Short mmCIF file of C-alpha atoms and ligand atoms in Angstrom, two decimals:
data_model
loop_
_atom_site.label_atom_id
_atom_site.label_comp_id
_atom_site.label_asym_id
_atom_site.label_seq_id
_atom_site.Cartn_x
_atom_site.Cartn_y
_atom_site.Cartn_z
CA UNK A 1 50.60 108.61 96.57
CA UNK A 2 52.93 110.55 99.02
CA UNK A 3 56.68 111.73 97.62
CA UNK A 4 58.94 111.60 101.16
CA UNK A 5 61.88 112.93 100.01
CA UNK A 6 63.79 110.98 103.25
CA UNK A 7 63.26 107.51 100.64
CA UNK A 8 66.23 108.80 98.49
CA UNK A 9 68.86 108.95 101.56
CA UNK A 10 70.56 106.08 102.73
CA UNK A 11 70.31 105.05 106.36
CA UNK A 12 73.01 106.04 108.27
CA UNK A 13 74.46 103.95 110.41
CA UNK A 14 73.61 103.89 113.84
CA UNK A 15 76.86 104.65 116.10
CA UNK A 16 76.47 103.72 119.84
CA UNK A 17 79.30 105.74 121.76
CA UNK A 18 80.51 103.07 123.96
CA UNK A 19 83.26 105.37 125.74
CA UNK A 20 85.41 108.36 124.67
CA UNK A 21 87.10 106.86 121.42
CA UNK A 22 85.10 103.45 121.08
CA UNK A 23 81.72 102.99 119.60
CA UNK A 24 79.19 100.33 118.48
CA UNK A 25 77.90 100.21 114.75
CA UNK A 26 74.85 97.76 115.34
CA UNK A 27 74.40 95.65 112.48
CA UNK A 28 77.37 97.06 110.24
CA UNK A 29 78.70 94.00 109.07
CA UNK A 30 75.48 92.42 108.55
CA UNK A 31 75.01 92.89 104.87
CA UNK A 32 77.95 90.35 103.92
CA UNK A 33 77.61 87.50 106.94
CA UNK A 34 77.80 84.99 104.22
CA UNK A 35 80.74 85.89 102.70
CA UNK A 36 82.70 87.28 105.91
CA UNK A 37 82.02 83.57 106.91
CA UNK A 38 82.82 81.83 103.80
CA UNK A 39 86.27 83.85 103.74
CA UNK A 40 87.05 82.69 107.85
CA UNK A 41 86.29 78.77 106.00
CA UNK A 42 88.74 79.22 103.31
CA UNK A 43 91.25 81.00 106.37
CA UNK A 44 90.88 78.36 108.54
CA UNK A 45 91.42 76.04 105.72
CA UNK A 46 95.50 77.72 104.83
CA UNK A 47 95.88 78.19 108.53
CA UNK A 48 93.56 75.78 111.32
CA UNK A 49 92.40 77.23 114.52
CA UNK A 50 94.47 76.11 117.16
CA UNK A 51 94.58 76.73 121.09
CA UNK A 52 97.72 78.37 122.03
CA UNK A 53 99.42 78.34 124.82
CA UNK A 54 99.85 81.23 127.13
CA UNK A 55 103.15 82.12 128.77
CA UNK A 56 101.82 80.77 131.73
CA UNK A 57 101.48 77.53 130.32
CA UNK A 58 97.66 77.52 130.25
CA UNK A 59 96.11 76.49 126.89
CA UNK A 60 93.97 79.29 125.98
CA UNK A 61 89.81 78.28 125.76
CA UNK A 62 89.39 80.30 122.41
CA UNK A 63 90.76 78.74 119.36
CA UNK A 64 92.36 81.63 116.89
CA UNK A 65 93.75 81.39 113.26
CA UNK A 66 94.97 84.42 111.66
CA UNK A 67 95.46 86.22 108.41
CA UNK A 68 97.29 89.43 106.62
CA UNK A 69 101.27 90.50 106.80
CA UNK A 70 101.47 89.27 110.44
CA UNK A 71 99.24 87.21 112.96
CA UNK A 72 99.19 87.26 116.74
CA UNK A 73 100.75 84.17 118.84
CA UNK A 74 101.40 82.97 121.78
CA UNK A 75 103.43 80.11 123.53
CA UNK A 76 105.82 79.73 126.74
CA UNK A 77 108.20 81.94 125.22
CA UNK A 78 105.36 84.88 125.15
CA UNK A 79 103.42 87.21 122.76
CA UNK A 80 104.26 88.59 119.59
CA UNK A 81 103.36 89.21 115.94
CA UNK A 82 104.65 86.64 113.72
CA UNK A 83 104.74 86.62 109.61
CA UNK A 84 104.43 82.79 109.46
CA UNK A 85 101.77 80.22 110.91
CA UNK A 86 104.26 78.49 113.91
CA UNK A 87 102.43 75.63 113.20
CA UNK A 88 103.27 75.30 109.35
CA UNK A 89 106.01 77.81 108.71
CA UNK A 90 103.98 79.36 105.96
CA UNK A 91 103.26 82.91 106.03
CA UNK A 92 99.13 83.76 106.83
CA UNK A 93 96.87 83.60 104.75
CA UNK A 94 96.35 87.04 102.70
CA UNK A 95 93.70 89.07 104.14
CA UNK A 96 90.94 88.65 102.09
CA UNK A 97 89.77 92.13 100.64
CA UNK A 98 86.32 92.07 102.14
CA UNK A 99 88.01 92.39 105.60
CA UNK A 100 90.47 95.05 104.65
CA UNK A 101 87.30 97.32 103.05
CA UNK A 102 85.04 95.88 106.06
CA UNK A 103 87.66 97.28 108.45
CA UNK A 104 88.51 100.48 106.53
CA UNK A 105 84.66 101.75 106.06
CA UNK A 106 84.00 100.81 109.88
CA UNK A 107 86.77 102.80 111.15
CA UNK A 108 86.17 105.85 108.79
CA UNK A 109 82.36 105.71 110.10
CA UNK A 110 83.47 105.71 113.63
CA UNK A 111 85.85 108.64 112.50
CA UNK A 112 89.44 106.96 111.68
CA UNK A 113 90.27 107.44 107.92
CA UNK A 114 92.45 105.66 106.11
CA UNK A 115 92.69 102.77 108.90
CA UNK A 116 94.99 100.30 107.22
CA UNK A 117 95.02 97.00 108.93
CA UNK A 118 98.11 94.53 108.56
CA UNK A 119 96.92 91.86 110.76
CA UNK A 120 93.46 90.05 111.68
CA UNK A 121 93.16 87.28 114.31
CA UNK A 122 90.24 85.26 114.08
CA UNK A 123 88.79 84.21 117.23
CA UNK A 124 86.72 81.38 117.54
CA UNK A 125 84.09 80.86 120.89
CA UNK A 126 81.79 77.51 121.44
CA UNK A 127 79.65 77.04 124.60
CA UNK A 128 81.49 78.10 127.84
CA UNK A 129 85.22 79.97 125.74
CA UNK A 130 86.09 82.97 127.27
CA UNK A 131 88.61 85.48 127.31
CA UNK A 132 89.64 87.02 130.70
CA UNK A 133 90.51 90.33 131.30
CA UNK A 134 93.56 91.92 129.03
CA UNK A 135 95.04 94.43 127.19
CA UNK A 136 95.82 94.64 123.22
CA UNK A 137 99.23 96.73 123.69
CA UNK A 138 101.69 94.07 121.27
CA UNK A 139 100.95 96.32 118.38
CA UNK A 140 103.34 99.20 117.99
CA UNK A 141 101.06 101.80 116.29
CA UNK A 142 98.81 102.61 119.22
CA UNK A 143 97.33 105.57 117.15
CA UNK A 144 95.67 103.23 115.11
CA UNK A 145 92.53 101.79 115.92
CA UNK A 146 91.10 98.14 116.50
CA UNK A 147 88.28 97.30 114.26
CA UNK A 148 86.11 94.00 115.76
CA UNK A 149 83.51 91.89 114.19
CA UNK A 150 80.99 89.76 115.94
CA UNK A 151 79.67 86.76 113.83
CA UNK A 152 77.12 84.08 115.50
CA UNK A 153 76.11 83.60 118.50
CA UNK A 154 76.02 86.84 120.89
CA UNK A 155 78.29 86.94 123.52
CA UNK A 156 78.96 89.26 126.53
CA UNK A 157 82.10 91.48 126.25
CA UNK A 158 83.11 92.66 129.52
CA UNK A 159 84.37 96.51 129.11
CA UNK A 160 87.08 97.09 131.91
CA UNK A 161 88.29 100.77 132.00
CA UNK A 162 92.24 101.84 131.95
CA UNK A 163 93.21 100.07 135.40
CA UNK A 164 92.37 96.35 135.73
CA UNK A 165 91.07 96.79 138.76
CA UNK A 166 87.50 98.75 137.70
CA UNK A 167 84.75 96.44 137.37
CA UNK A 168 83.58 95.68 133.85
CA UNK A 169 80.46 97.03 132.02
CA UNK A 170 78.80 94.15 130.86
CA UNK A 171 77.74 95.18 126.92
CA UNK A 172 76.14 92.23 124.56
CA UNK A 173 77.58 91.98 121.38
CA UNK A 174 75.25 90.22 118.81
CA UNK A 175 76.03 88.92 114.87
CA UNK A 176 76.93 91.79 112.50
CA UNK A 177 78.21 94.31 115.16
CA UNK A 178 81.38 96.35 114.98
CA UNK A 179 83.39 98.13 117.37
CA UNK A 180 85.77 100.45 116.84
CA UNK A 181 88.17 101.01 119.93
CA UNK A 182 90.43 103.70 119.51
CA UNK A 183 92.06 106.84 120.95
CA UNK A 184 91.42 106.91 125.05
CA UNK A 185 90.19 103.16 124.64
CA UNK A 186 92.76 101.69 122.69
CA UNK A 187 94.59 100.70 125.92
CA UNK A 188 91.17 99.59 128.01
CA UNK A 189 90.69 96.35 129.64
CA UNK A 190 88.51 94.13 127.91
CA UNK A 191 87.56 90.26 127.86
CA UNK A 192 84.57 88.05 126.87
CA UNK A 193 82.38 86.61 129.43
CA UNK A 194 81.96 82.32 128.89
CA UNK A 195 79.43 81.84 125.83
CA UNK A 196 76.42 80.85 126.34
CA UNK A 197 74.97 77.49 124.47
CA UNK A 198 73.04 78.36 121.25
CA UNK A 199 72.16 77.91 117.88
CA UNK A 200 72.99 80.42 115.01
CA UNK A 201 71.40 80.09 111.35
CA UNK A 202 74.87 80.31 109.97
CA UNK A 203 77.48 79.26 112.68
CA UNK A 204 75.31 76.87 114.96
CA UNK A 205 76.95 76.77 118.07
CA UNK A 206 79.86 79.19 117.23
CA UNK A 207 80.89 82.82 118.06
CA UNK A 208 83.71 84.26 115.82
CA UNK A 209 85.06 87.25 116.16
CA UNK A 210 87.88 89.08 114.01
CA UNK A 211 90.06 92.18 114.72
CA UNK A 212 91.63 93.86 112.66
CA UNK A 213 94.80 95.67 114.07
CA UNK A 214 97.39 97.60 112.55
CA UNK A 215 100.59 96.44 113.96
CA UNK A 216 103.74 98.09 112.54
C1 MD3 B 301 89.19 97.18 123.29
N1 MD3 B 301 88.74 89.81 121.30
O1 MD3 B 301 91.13 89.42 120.17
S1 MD3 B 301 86.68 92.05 120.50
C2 MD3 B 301 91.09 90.15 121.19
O2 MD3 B 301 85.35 89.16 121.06
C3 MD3 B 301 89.80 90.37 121.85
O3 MD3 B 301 87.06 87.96 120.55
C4 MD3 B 301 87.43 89.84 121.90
O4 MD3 B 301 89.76 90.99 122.86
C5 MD3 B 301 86.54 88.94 121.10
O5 MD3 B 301 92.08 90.72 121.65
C6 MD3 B 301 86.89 91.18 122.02
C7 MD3 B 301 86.67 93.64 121.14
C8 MD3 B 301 87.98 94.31 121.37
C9 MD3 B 301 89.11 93.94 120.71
C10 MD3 B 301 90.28 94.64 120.91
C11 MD3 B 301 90.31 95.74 121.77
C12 MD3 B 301 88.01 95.36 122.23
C13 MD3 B 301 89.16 96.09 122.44
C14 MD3 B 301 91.47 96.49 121.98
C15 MD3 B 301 91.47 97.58 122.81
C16 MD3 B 301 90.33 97.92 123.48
FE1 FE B 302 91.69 92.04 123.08
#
């Protein structure tokens, strides 16, 4: 019988540098699929995902919910962070405390301690969402990081670059992955390309994604 002294150490996770401030931990979130999901159920539950509108007046192709002190909204009138649900008047649903540790470890692995998130927005994909081309710049901390979750079905995220102009990198995002964008990316243009049709053990034909942002 060999004695490899390696067995004792945990694995460390694998960080993919993605650009300078942003990188991939493959498979971080993996562990606790089941109950990451179970808690977006009992979310969505409080607080349905809706389509909102964009100032534009476009209805937007991803459905989002929200929960934590504030969660991100849209309509004619434009953007912002809002304690209540417009569509009930309630405040969000507290963020479960899975996220918030989720959220905290990932960002202190990717080299962002004591990331404190206030908000998460749940996004929700099905065959042929997508999100075009943006910026995250509502939140007013733009020290802090974002910390994102992929759940279900993999999905292409399109990676822009600082002027909207530079043509994406194309980087596939698959269930239990989490990216930390901070620092030189925080401000980086990024979308999702339309999902592709699939079927996922534990979402079937859904993507969702959270972020977790800190906001004040
Ligand atoms: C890079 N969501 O909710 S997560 C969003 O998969 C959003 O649902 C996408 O973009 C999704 O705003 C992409 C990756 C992500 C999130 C926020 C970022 C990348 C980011 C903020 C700054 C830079
Ligand atoms: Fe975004």
């Amino acid at each position: 019988m060999t004695f490899d002294l390696f067995d004792a150490l945990p694995a460390a996770p694998a960080i993919e540098p993605l650009a300078p401030g942003a990188m991939v931990l493959r498979g971080f979130a993996r562990d606790i699929d089941t109950d990451l999901l179970a808690a977006v159920r009992e979310v969505s539950r409080a607080a349905p995902f809706r389509h909102l509108i964009t100032p534009g007046g476009l209805r937007m192709s991803v459905a989002m919910t929200n929960c934590g002190q504030a969660g991100w909204v849209s309509d004619r009138s434009g953007y912002r962070y809002d304690p209540a649900d417009p569509d009930s008047g309630a405040p969000w649903p507290p963020m479960p405390t899975l996220f918030r540790s989720l959220a905290e470890r990932a960002a202190a692995t990717a080299g962002y301690p004591g990331f404190a998130p206030d908000a998460c927005l749940i996004n929700r994909y099905q065959p042929g969402t997508r999100l075009s081309l943006h910026q995250d710049r509502d939140e007013l901390d733009l020290r802090a990081p974002i910390v994102s979750v992929s759940l279900g079905l993999p999905a292409t995220f399109l990676w822009g670059g600082l002027r909207r102009a530079d043509k994406p990198a194309r980087v596939r995002l698959a269930h239990g992955d989490v990216v930390v964008w901070g620092g030189p990316s925080r401000l980086a243009f990024h979308g999702i390309a339309p999902l592709a049709d699939g079927d996922h053990a534990l979402t079937g034909n859904e993507r969702i994604n959270l972020t977790f942002r800190k906001t004040r």
